[in-house]
């Protein structure tokens, strides 16, 4: 069974902060931070209790 890619807590915190605190679009941050997809960053935000909508 595949484990998938795990991103470091630091990378996740930085990416979430860029969306929540700096107002960047999730898709922009996901692309810049080399997340595989916007879905990965959305999931990270949900786990941290942040909503970007």
Coordinates of C-alpha atoms in Angstrom, one line a residue:
X1 CA 0.0 0.0 0.0
X2 CA 1.3 3.4 -1.0
X3 CA 2.1 5.8 1.9
X4 CA 2.1 8.9 -0.4
X5 CA 4.2 12.0 0.1
X6 CA 4.4 13.7 3.5
X7 CA 5.2 17.3 3.7
X8 CA 7.1 18.7 6.7
X9 CA 5.2 20.6 9.4
X10 CA 7.3 23.7 8.6
X11 CA 6.3 23.6 4.9
X12 CA 2.6 23.1 5.8
X13 CA 2.7 26.0 8.3
X14 CA 4.4 28.3 5.9
X15 CA 1.9 27.4 3.1
X16 CA -1.1 27.9 5.3
X17 CA 0.3 31.2 6.6
X18 CA 0.7 32.5 3.0
X19 CA -3.0 31.8 2.3
X20 CA -4.5 32.9 5.7
X21 CA -2.2 35.8 6.7
X22 CA -1.0 37.1 3.3
X23 CA -4.1 36.5 1.2
X24 CA -2.5 34.4 -1.5
X25 CA -4.7 32.0 -3.5
X26 CA -4.4 28.4 -2.5
X27 CA -3.5 27.4 -6.1
X28 CA -0.7 30.0 -6.2
X29 CA 0.8 28.8 -2.9
X30 CA 0.4 25.1 -3.9
X31 CA 2.3 25.7 -7.1
X32 CA 5.1 27.8 -5.5
X33 CA 5.6 25.4 -2.6
X34 CA 5.7 22.3 -4.9
X35 CA 2.7 20.7 -3.4
X36 CA 1.4 18.0 -5.8
X37 CA -2.0 19.7 -6.0
X38 CA -4.2 22.3 -4.6
X39 CA -6.0 19.4 -2.8
X40 CA -2.9 18.7 -0.7
X41 CA -2.8 22.3 0.6
X42 CA -6.6 22.3 1.1
X43 CA -6.2 19.2 3.3
X44 CA -3.4 20.7 5.2
X45 CA -5.5 23.8 5.9
X46 CA -8.4 21.7 7.1
X47 CA -6.2 19.7 9.5
X48 CA -5.0 23.0 11.0
X49 CA -8.5 24.4 11.3
X50 CA -8.0 27.2 8.7
X51 CA -10.7 28.0 6.2
X52 CA -9.8 30.0 3.1
X53 CA -13.4 30.4 1.7

